mmCIF file of C-alpha atoms and ligand atoms in Angstrom:
data_model
loop_
_atom_site.group_PDB
_atom_site.id
_atom_site.type_symbol
_atom_site.label_atom_id
_atom_site.label_comp_id
_atom_site.label_asym_id
_atom_site.label_seq_id
_atom_site.Cartn_x
_atom_site.Cartn_y
_atom_site.Cartn_z
ATOM 1 C CA MET R 19 -9.605 -42.947 -100.196
ATOM 2 C CA TRP R 20 -8.485 -39.175 -100.688
ATOM 3 C CA ASN R 21 -9.723 -38.428 -104.103
ATOM 4 C CA GLU R 22 -13.168 -39.650 -102.856
ATOM 5 C CA ILE R 23 -13.013 -37.407 -99.629
ATOM 6 C CA LEU R 24 -12.500 -34.550 -101.929
ATOM 7 C CA GLU R 25 -15.992 -35.879 -104.274
ATOM 8 C CA THR R 26 -18.067 -36.272 -101.057
ATOM 9 C CA ALA R 27 -17.080 -32.722 -99.731
ATOM 10 C CA ASP R 28 -17.509 -31.408 -103.428
ATOM 11 C CA PHE R 29 -21.157 -32.919 -103.314
ATOM 12 C CA LEU R 30 -21.706 -31.566 -99.624
ATOM 13 C CA SER R 31 -20.366 -27.969 -100.202
ATOM 14 C CA ARG R 32 -22.936 -27.740 -103.225
ATOM 15 C CA LYS R 33 -25.548 -28.855 -101.021
ATOM 16 C CA ALA R 34 -24.785 -26.556 -98.414
ATOM 17 C CA ALA R 35 -23.973 -23.606 -100.555
ATOM 18 C CA ALA R 36 -27.949 -24.021 -101.861
ATOM 19 C CA HIS R 37 -29.048 -24.752 -98.457
ATOM 20 C CA LEU R 38 -27.626 -22.565 -96.092
ATOM 21 C CA GLY R 39 -25.856 -20.051 -98.592
ATOM 22 C CA ARG R 40 -22.550 -21.532 -96.917
ATOM 23 C CA CYS R 41 -20.413 -24.178 -95.514
ATOM 24 C CA PRO R 42 -20.913 -24.929 -91.668
ATOM 25 C CA GLN R 43 -18.102 -24.693 -89.547
ATOM 26 C CA VAL R 44 -19.551 -26.588 -86.501
ATOM 27 C CA ALA R 45 -20.463 -30.370 -86.616
ATOM 28 C CA LEU R 46 -22.145 -32.262 -84.144
ATOM 29 C CA ILE R 47 -22.159 -36.418 -84.278
ATOM 30 C CA LEU R 48 -25.127 -37.958 -82.451
ATOM 31 C CA GLY R 49 -24.594 -41.216 -80.703
ATOM 32 C CA SER R 50 -26.431 -44.316 -79.893
ATOM 33 C CA GLY R 51 -29.940 -42.699 -79.030
ATOM 34 C CA LEU R 52 -29.499 -39.183 -79.442
ATOM 35 C CA GLY R 53 -30.324 -38.894 -82.733
ATOM 36 C CA PRO R 54 -33.458 -37.096 -81.943
ATOM 37 C CA LEU R 55 -31.429 -34.071 -80.804
ATOM 38 C CA ALA R 56 -31.566 -33.225 -84.268
ATOM 39 C CA ASP R 57 -35.233 -31.921 -83.670
ATOM 40 C CA GLU R 58 -33.850 -28.868 -82.231
ATOM 41 C CA MET R 59 -32.341 -27.957 -85.668
ATOM 42 C CA ASP R 60 -34.110 -25.332 -87.896
ATOM 43 C CA ASP R 61 -34.435 -25.639 -91.914
ATOM 44 C CA THR R 62 -32.836 -29.016 -91.600
ATOM 45 C CA LEU R 63 -32.341 -30.705 -94.974
ATOM 46 C CA ALA R 64 -31.559 -34.614 -94.027
ATOM 47 C CA ILE R 65 -29.620 -36.294 -97.014
ATOM 48 C CA PRO R 66 -29.667 -40.205 -96.293
ATOM 49 C CA TYR R 67 -26.017 -41.453 -96.074
ATOM 50 C CA ARG R 68 -26.960 -43.682 -99.205
ATOM 51 C CA GLU R 69 -27.261 -40.638 -101.242
ATOM 52 C CA VAL R 70 -23.762 -38.800 -100.347
ATOM 53 C CA PRO R 71 -21.162 -40.065 -102.489
ATOM 54 C CA HIS R 72 -18.874 -42.871 -101.071
ATOM 55 C CA PHE R 73 -20.352 -42.656 -97.658
ATOM 56 C CA PRO R 74 -20.274 -45.529 -95.677
ATOM 57 C CA LEU R 75 -23.801 -46.939 -94.587
ATOM 58 C CA SER R 76 -24.778 -47.265 -90.705
ATOM 59 C CA THR R 77 -26.271 -50.695 -89.881
ATOM 60 C CA VAL R 78 -27.331 -50.568 -86.452
ATOM 61 C CA GLU R 79 -30.601 -50.142 -84.768
ATOM 62 C CA GLY R 80 -31.080 -46.738 -83.346
ATOM 63 C CA HIS R 81 -28.540 -45.014 -85.552
ATOM 64 C CA SER R 82 -30.615 -43.670 -88.366
ATOM 65 C CA GLY R 83 -28.046 -42.920 -90.882
ATOM 66 C CA ASN R 84 -28.471 -39.321 -92.140
ATOM 67 C CA LEU R 85 -26.430 -36.192 -92.855
ATOM 68 C CA LEU R 86 -27.978 -32.998 -91.570
ATOM 69 C CA LEU R 87 -27.760 -29.471 -92.721
ATOM 70 C CA GLY R 88 -29.418 -26.731 -90.926
ATOM 71 C CA ARG R 89 -29.374 -24.097 -88.276
ATOM 72 C CA LEU R 90 -29.209 -24.028 -84.366
ATOM 73 C CA GLY R 91 -29.793 -20.501 -82.862
ATOM 74 C CA GLY R 92 -28.508 -19.145 -86.163
ATOM 75 C CA GLN R 93 -25.458 -21.153 -86.213
ATOM 76 C CA PRO R 94 -25.076 -23.241 -89.627
ATOM 77 C CA LEU R 95 -24.623 -27.002 -88.616
ATOM 78 C CA LEU R 96 -23.526 -30.122 -90.228
ATOM 79 C CA ALA R 97 -24.973 -32.874 -88.282
ATOM 80 C CA MET R 98 -24.555 -36.537 -88.319
ATOM 81 C CA GLN R 99 -27.369 -38.474 -87.135
ATOM 82 C CA GLY R 100 -25.557 -42.088 -86.290
ATOM 83 C CA ARG R 101 -22.004 -42.934 -86.936
ATOM 84 C CA PHE R 102 -19.937 -45.972 -88.059
ATOM 85 C CA HIS R 103 -18.678 -48.316 -85.603
ATOM 86 C CA TYR R 104 -15.845 -50.519 -85.818
ATOM 87 C CA TYR R 105 -17.497 -53.239 -84.663
ATOM 88 C CA GLU R 106 -19.770 -52.970 -87.411
ATOM 89 C CA GLY R 107 -16.947 -54.261 -89.983
ATOM 90 C CA TYR R 108 -16.078 -50.956 -90.946
ATOM 91 C CA THR R 109 -12.255 -50.082 -91.176
ATOM 92 C CA MET R 110 -10.496 -47.186 -89.542
ATOM 93 C CA GLN R 111 -10.739 -45.356 -92.457
ATOM 94 C CA GLN R 112 -14.233 -45.792 -92.925
ATOM 95 C CA VAL R 113 -15.338 -45.138 -89.481
ATOM 96 C CA THR R 114 -13.078 -41.894 -89.622
ATOM 97 C CA TYR R 115 -14.358 -40.969 -93.428
ATOM 98 C CA PRO R 116 -16.900 -38.146 -92.034
ATOM 99 C CA ILE R 117 -14.292 -36.305 -90.393
ATOM 100 C CA ARG R 118 -11.838 -35.977 -93.118
ATOM 101 C CA VAL R 119 -14.958 -34.997 -94.936
ATOM 102 C CA MET R 120 -15.428 -32.345 -92.402
ATOM 103 C CA ARG R 121 -12.008 -31.085 -92.666
ATOM 104 C CA GLU R 122 -12.309 -30.269 -96.312
ATOM 105 C CA LEU R 123 -15.707 -28.578 -95.960
ATOM 106 C CA GLY R 124 -13.945 -26.416 -93.355
ATOM 107 C CA VAL R 125 -15.234 -27.153 -89.993
ATOM 108 C CA LYS R 126 -13.668 -26.042 -87.064
ATOM 109 C CA ILE R 127 -15.388 -27.100 -84.363
ATOM 110 C CA LEU R 128 -16.850 -30.899 -83.214
ATOM 111 C CA LEU R 129 -19.297 -31.660 -80.856
ATOM 112 C CA VAL R 130 -19.466 -35.394 -80.302
ATOM 113 C CA SER R 131 -21.922 -37.246 -78.108
ATOM 114 C CA ASN R 132 -22.102 -41.112 -77.366
ATOM 115 C CA ALA R 133 -23.947 -43.425 -75.166
ATOM 116 C CA ALA R 134 -21.516 -44.900 -72.597
ATOM 117 C CA GLY R 135 -21.244 -47.421 -69.396
ATOM 118 C CA GLY R 136 -20.157 -45.963 -65.999
ATOM 119 C CA VAL R 137 -17.199 -47.826 -64.847
ATOM 120 C CA SER R 138 -16.603 -44.890 -61.943
ATOM 121 C CA PRO R 139 -18.854 -45.297 -58.761
ATOM 122 C CA ASP R 140 -19.292 -41.525 -58.851
ATOM 123 C CA LEU R 141 -21.351 -41.752 -61.803
ATOM 124 C CA GLN R 142 -25.040 -42.784 -62.306
ATOM 125 C CA VAL R 143 -27.488 -43.939 -65.038
ATOM 126 C CA GLY R 144 -28.727 -40.349 -66.626
ATOM 127 C CA ASP R 145 -25.637 -38.588 -65.842
ATOM 128 C CA ILE R 146 -23.952 -36.304 -68.914
ATOM 129 C CA MET R 147 -20.495 -36.659 -68.508
ATOM 130 C CA LEU R 148 -17.961 -34.011 -70.449
ATOM 131 C CA ILE R 149 -15.232 -36.014 -71.688
ATOM 132 C CA ALA R 150 -12.052 -34.282 -70.080
ATOM 133 C CA ASP R 151 -9.718 -36.822 -71.594
ATOM 134 C CA HIS R 152 -9.865 -40.346 -73.489
ATOM 135 C CA ILE R 153 -7.844 -43.850 -73.503
ATOM 136 C CA ASN R 154 -7.612 -45.280 -76.703
ATOM 137 C CA PHE R 155 -8.523 -49.090 -76.579
ATOM 138 C CA PHE R 156 -9.193 -49.768 -79.972
ATOM 139 C CA PRO R 157 -6.785 -52.623 -81.703
ATOM 140 C CA GLU R 158 -5.798 -50.183 -84.606
ATOM 141 C CA HIS R 159 -4.619 -46.767 -85.181
ATOM 142 C CA PRO R 160 -7.033 -44.480 -87.236
ATOM 143 C CA LEU R 161 -3.878 -42.476 -88.585
ATOM 144 C CA ARG R 162 -1.577 -45.896 -89.150
ATOM 145 C CA GLY R 163 -0.227 -45.873 -92.754
ATOM 146 C CA ARG R 164 0.172 -42.793 -95.058
ATOM 147 C CA ASN R 165 -1.610 -39.539 -94.582
ATOM 148 C CA PRO R 166 -1.356 -36.541 -97.107
ATOM 149 C CA TYR R 167 -1.484 -34.108 -94.390
ATOM 150 C CA GLY R 168 -0.797 -33.379 -90.273
ATOM 151 C CA ASP R 169 2.049 -34.501 -88.038
ATOM 152 C CA ARG R 170 3.117 -38.127 -88.131
ATOM 153 C CA PHE R 171 2.933 -38.170 -84.372
ATOM 154 C CA PRO R 172 0.317 -35.720 -83.599
ATOM 155 C CA ASP R 173 -0.140 -34.138 -80.217
ATOM 156 C CA MET R 174 -2.898 -35.545 -77.606
ATOM 157 C CA SER R 175 -2.125 -33.681 -74.352
ATOM 158 C CA ARG R 176 -5.243 -31.381 -74.841
ATOM 159 C CA ALA R 177 -7.862 -33.825 -77.357
ATOM 160 C CA TYR R 178 -10.772 -32.140 -75.525
ATOM 161 C CA ASP R 179 -10.615 -28.202 -75.917
ATOM 162 C CA PRO R 180 -9.773 -26.775 -72.637
ATOM 163 C CA GLN R 181 -12.089 -23.438 -73.778
ATOM 164 C CA LEU R 182 -14.986 -25.501 -74.986
ATOM 165 C CA ARG R 183 -14.799 -27.300 -71.920
ATOM 166 C CA ASP R 184 -14.881 -23.944 -69.626
ATOM 167 C CA LEU R 185 -18.058 -22.996 -72.200
ATOM 168 C CA CYS R 186 -19.763 -26.385 -71.578
ATOM 169 C CA ARG R 187 -19.407 -26.137 -67.760
ATOM 170 C CA SER R 188 -20.824 -22.277 -67.668
ATOM 171 C CA VAL R 189 -23.675 -23.535 -69.907
ATOM 172 C CA ALA R 190 -24.593 -26.199 -67.669
ATOM 173 C CA ARG R 191 -24.377 -24.190 -64.390
ATOM 174 C CA GLU R 192 -26.319 -21.593 -65.849
ATOM 175 C CA ARG R 193 -29.219 -23.608 -67.084
ATOM 176 C CA GLY R 194 -28.829 -25.903 -63.934
ATOM 177 C CA ILE R 195 -27.965 -28.845 -65.908
ATOM 178 C CA GLY R 196 -25.809 -31.383 -63.985
ATOM 179 C CA LEU R 197 -22.787 -31.877 -65.761
ATOM 180 C CA ARG R 198 -19.988 -34.885 -64.378
ATOM 181 C CA GLU R 199 -16.678 -34.553 -65.963
ATOM 182 C CA GLY R 200 -14.254 -37.490 -66.758
ATOM 183 C CA VAL R 201 -12.211 -40.106 -68.835
ATOM 184 C CA TYR R 202 -13.771 -42.079 -71.783
ATOM 185 C CA LEU R 203 -12.181 -45.294 -72.659
ATOM 186 C CA GLY R 204 -12.948 -46.377 -76.260
ATOM 187 C CA THR R 205 -12.901 -50.354 -76.597
ATOM 188 C CA GLN R 206 -13.898 -52.025 -79.994
ATOM 189 C CA GLY R 207 -16.894 -53.918 -78.600
ATOM 190 C CA PRO R 208 -19.400 -55.107 -79.466
ATOM 191 C CA SER R 209 -19.628 -57.395 -76.265
ATOM 192 C CA TYR R 210 -19.858 -55.350 -73.115
ATOM 193 C CA GLU R 211 -17.920 -55.287 -70.546
ATOM 194 C CA THR R 212 -17.120 -58.221 -68.085
ATOM 195 C CA PRO R 213 -16.681 -57.171 -64.515
ATOM 196 C CA ALA R 214 -12.863 -57.831 -64.556
ATOM 197 C CA GLU R 215 -12.632 -55.722 -67.699
ATOM 198 C CA SER R 216 -14.817 -52.817 -65.751
ATOM 199 C CA ARG R 217 -12.484 -52.986 -62.915
ATOM 200 C CA MET R 218 -9.179 -53.091 -65.241
ATOM 201 C CA PHE R 219 -10.676 -50.057 -66.812
ATOM 202 C CA HIS R 220 -11.516 -47.985 -64.003
ATOM 203 C CA ARG R 221 -7.961 -48.561 -62.276
ATOM 204 C CA TRP R 222 -6.724 -47.301 -65.705
ATOM 205 C CA GLY R 223 -8.308 -44.148 -64.943
ATOM 206 C CA ALA R 224 -11.306 -44.640 -67.404
ATOM 207 C CA ASP R 225 -14.663 -43.412 -65.888
ATOM 208 C CA ALA R 226 -16.940 -44.375 -68.562
ATOM 209 C CA VAL R 227 -16.491 -46.901 -71.519
ATOM 210 C CA GLY R 228 -17.949 -46.850 -75.009
ATOM 211 C CA MET R 229 -17.446 -48.297 -78.408
ATOM 212 C CA SER R 230 -16.862 -45.194 -80.424
ATOM 213 C CA THR R 231 -15.569 -41.452 -80.287
ATOM 214 C CA VAL R 232 -11.864 -42.185 -79.977
ATOM 215 C CA PRO R 233 -11.158 -42.717 -83.327
ATOM 216 C CA GLU R 234 -13.288 -39.630 -84.656
ATOM 217 C CA VAL R 235 -11.432 -37.335 -82.025
ATOM 218 C CA ILE R 236 -7.993 -38.495 -82.650
ATOM 219 C CA VAL R 237 -8.707 -37.468 -86.365
ATOM 220 C CA ALA R 238 -10.486 -34.368 -85.740
ATOM 221 C CA ARG R 239 -7.387 -33.372 -83.813
ATOM 222 C CA HIS R 240 -4.749 -34.323 -86.349
ATOM 223 C CA CYS R 241 -6.902 -32.049 -88.967
ATOM 224 C CA GLY R 242 -6.826 -29.142 -86.419
ATOM 225 C CA ILE R 243 -10.603 -29.465 -85.420
ATOM 226 C CA ARG R 244 -11.305 -28.687 -81.962
ATOM 227 C CA VAL R 245 -13.507 -30.811 -80.109
ATOM 228 C CA LEU R 246 -16.031 -31.463 -77.195
ATOM 229 C CA GLY R 247 -17.011 -34.663 -76.288
ATOM 230 C CA LEU R 248 -20.489 -35.354 -74.272
ATOM 231 C CA SER R 249 -21.024 -38.969 -72.757
ATOM 232 C CA VAL R 250 -24.412 -39.932 -71.704
ATOM 233 C CA ILE R 251 -24.185 -42.639 -69.100
ATOM 234 C CA THR R 252 -26.683 -45.390 -69.856
ATOM 235 C CA ASN R 253 -25.605 -48.340 -67.714
ATOM 236 C CA LEU R 254 -23.513 -48.948 -64.897
ATOM 237 C CA CYS R 255 -20.565 -51.787 -64.792
ATOM 238 C CA ILE R 256 -18.992 -51.247 -61.570
ATOM 239 C CA ASP R 257 -16.521 -52.997 -59.742
ATOM 240 C CA GLY R 258 -18.378 -55.403 -57.160
ATOM 241 C CA GLN R 259 -21.895 -54.481 -58.594
ATOM 242 C CA PRO R 260 -21.997 -56.485 -62.132
ATOM 243 C CA GLN R 261 -25.217 -55.578 -63.857
ATOM 244 C CA ALA R 262 -26.198 -57.058 -67.089
ATOM 245 C CA ALA R 263 -26.193 -54.175 -70.076
ATOM 246 C CA SER R 264 -28.444 -54.408 -72.940
ATOM 247 C CA HIS R 265 -28.765 -52.513 -75.983
ATOM 248 C CA GLU R 266 -32.651 -51.587 -75.487
ATOM 249 C CA GLU R 267 -31.759 -50.127 -71.832
ATOM 250 C CA VAL R 268 -28.791 -48.285 -73.660
ATOM 251 C CA GLN R 269 -31.321 -46.901 -75.856
ATOM 252 C CA GLN R 270 -33.711 -45.971 -73.356
ATOM 253 C CA ALA R 271 -31.520 -44.320 -70.902
ATOM 254 C CA ALA R 272 -30.376 -42.100 -73.661
ATOM 255 C CA ARG R 273 -33.839 -41.284 -74.535
ATOM 256 C CA ARG R 274 -34.804 -40.090 -70.911
ATOM 257 C CA THR R 275 -31.728 -37.987 -71.159
ATOM 258 C CA GLU R 276 -32.821 -36.235 -74.125
ATOM 259 C CA PRO R 277 -34.201 -33.285 -72.812
ATOM 260 C CA GLN R 278 -31.020 -32.122 -70.616
ATOM 261 C CA MET R 279 -28.928 -32.905 -73.571
ATOM 262 C CA LYS R 280 -30.951 -30.970 -76.004
ATOM 263 C CA GLU R 281 -30.523 -27.965 -73.760
ATOM 264 C CA LEU R 282 -27.187 -28.458 -73.143
ATOM 265 C CA VAL R 283 -26.349 -28.531 -76.983
ATOM 266 C CA ARG R 284 -28.504 -25.495 -77.727
ATOM 267 C CA GLY R 285 -26.935 -23.982 -75.252
ATOM 268 C CA LEU R 286 -23.483 -24.140 -76.047
ATOM 269 C CA ILE R 287 -23.998 -23.781 -79.919
ATOM 270 C CA SER R 288 -25.872 -20.348 -79.119
ATOM 271 C CA ARG R 289 -22.799 -19.526 -77.113
ATOM 272 C CA LEU R 290 -20.475 -20.518 -80.300
ATOM 273 C CA PRO R 291 -19.360 -17.426 -82.012
ATOM 274 C CA ILE R 292 -20.759 -17.468 -85.322
ATOM 275 C CA ILE R 293 -17.857 -18.630 -87.663
HETATM 276 N N1 HPA T 11 -20.090 -50.785 -72.493
HETATM 277 C C1 HPA T 11 -19.339 -50.201 -73.754
HETATM 278 N N2 HPA T 11 -20.042 -49.425 -74.667
HETATM 279 C C2 HPA T 11 -21.214 -48.872 -74.455
HETATM 280 C C3 HPA T 11 -21.917 -49.327 -72.900
HETATM 281 C C4 HPA T 11 -21.125 -50.252 -71.877
HETATM 282 O O1 HPA T 11 -21.536 -50.568 -70.975
HETATM 283 N N3 HPA T 11 -22.791 -48.603 -72.481
HETATM 284 C C5 HPA T 11 -23.173 -47.793 -73.773
HETATM 285 N N4 HPA T 11 -22.157 -48.030 -74.877
#
């Protein structure tokens, strides 16, 4: 796998050099229903995953599967429109493959977004939640086995960068965007939670639940990439008020929050130093 990562990075760094004159140091992962955030980018070159050497392919409806090279507010960006989920059958190595490629490309900051179900009664559908921390409830760890770089036992005490979180709060405040903050629990899915599971997750300290993000964030931190995470609350699974969840509902709710997410991400990126 390690040679393949280098080949993928080599392919993308040539594309980036030709298109942007350099490799972007900021990357964005656009989660469920949030792919259209990419409309905000200028000079976008879309490379379908199937054209990227060794890249896994995305199979879920609503995940279009393109790597985008472009700019936002002058900042060169690499964006993933669609990610690889463990529930699709990918191994943890495949799920986190793009992050290892980002490391080779010299990415320093990663913005991850996802759709999530609220398990805290303080959350509502349509809320944007800044991820303060996570709980890893995946059955397998992405750093299991040999790694040619990074710590064997990496620290996760500040997985979500405190400075980037401060920046996100101030951008939201300045632009009048409501922002909640909480703990994201990553679970394998693909079934949504039973009421008993939602209750348990909330008692464990989770505010929102989703089927992604945690493996990518662990690998990003292992690579020294700084992370900011945003969840769009697309449905609620709150103790005593069980509600059926569906993929359509999740996608529609994510789309409704798009204007605020676009504004927040645009504001955030414009405030990052151009690195
Ligand atoms: N549970 C898990 N993943 C999700 C949910 C949920 O309720 N909503 C969106 N992704």
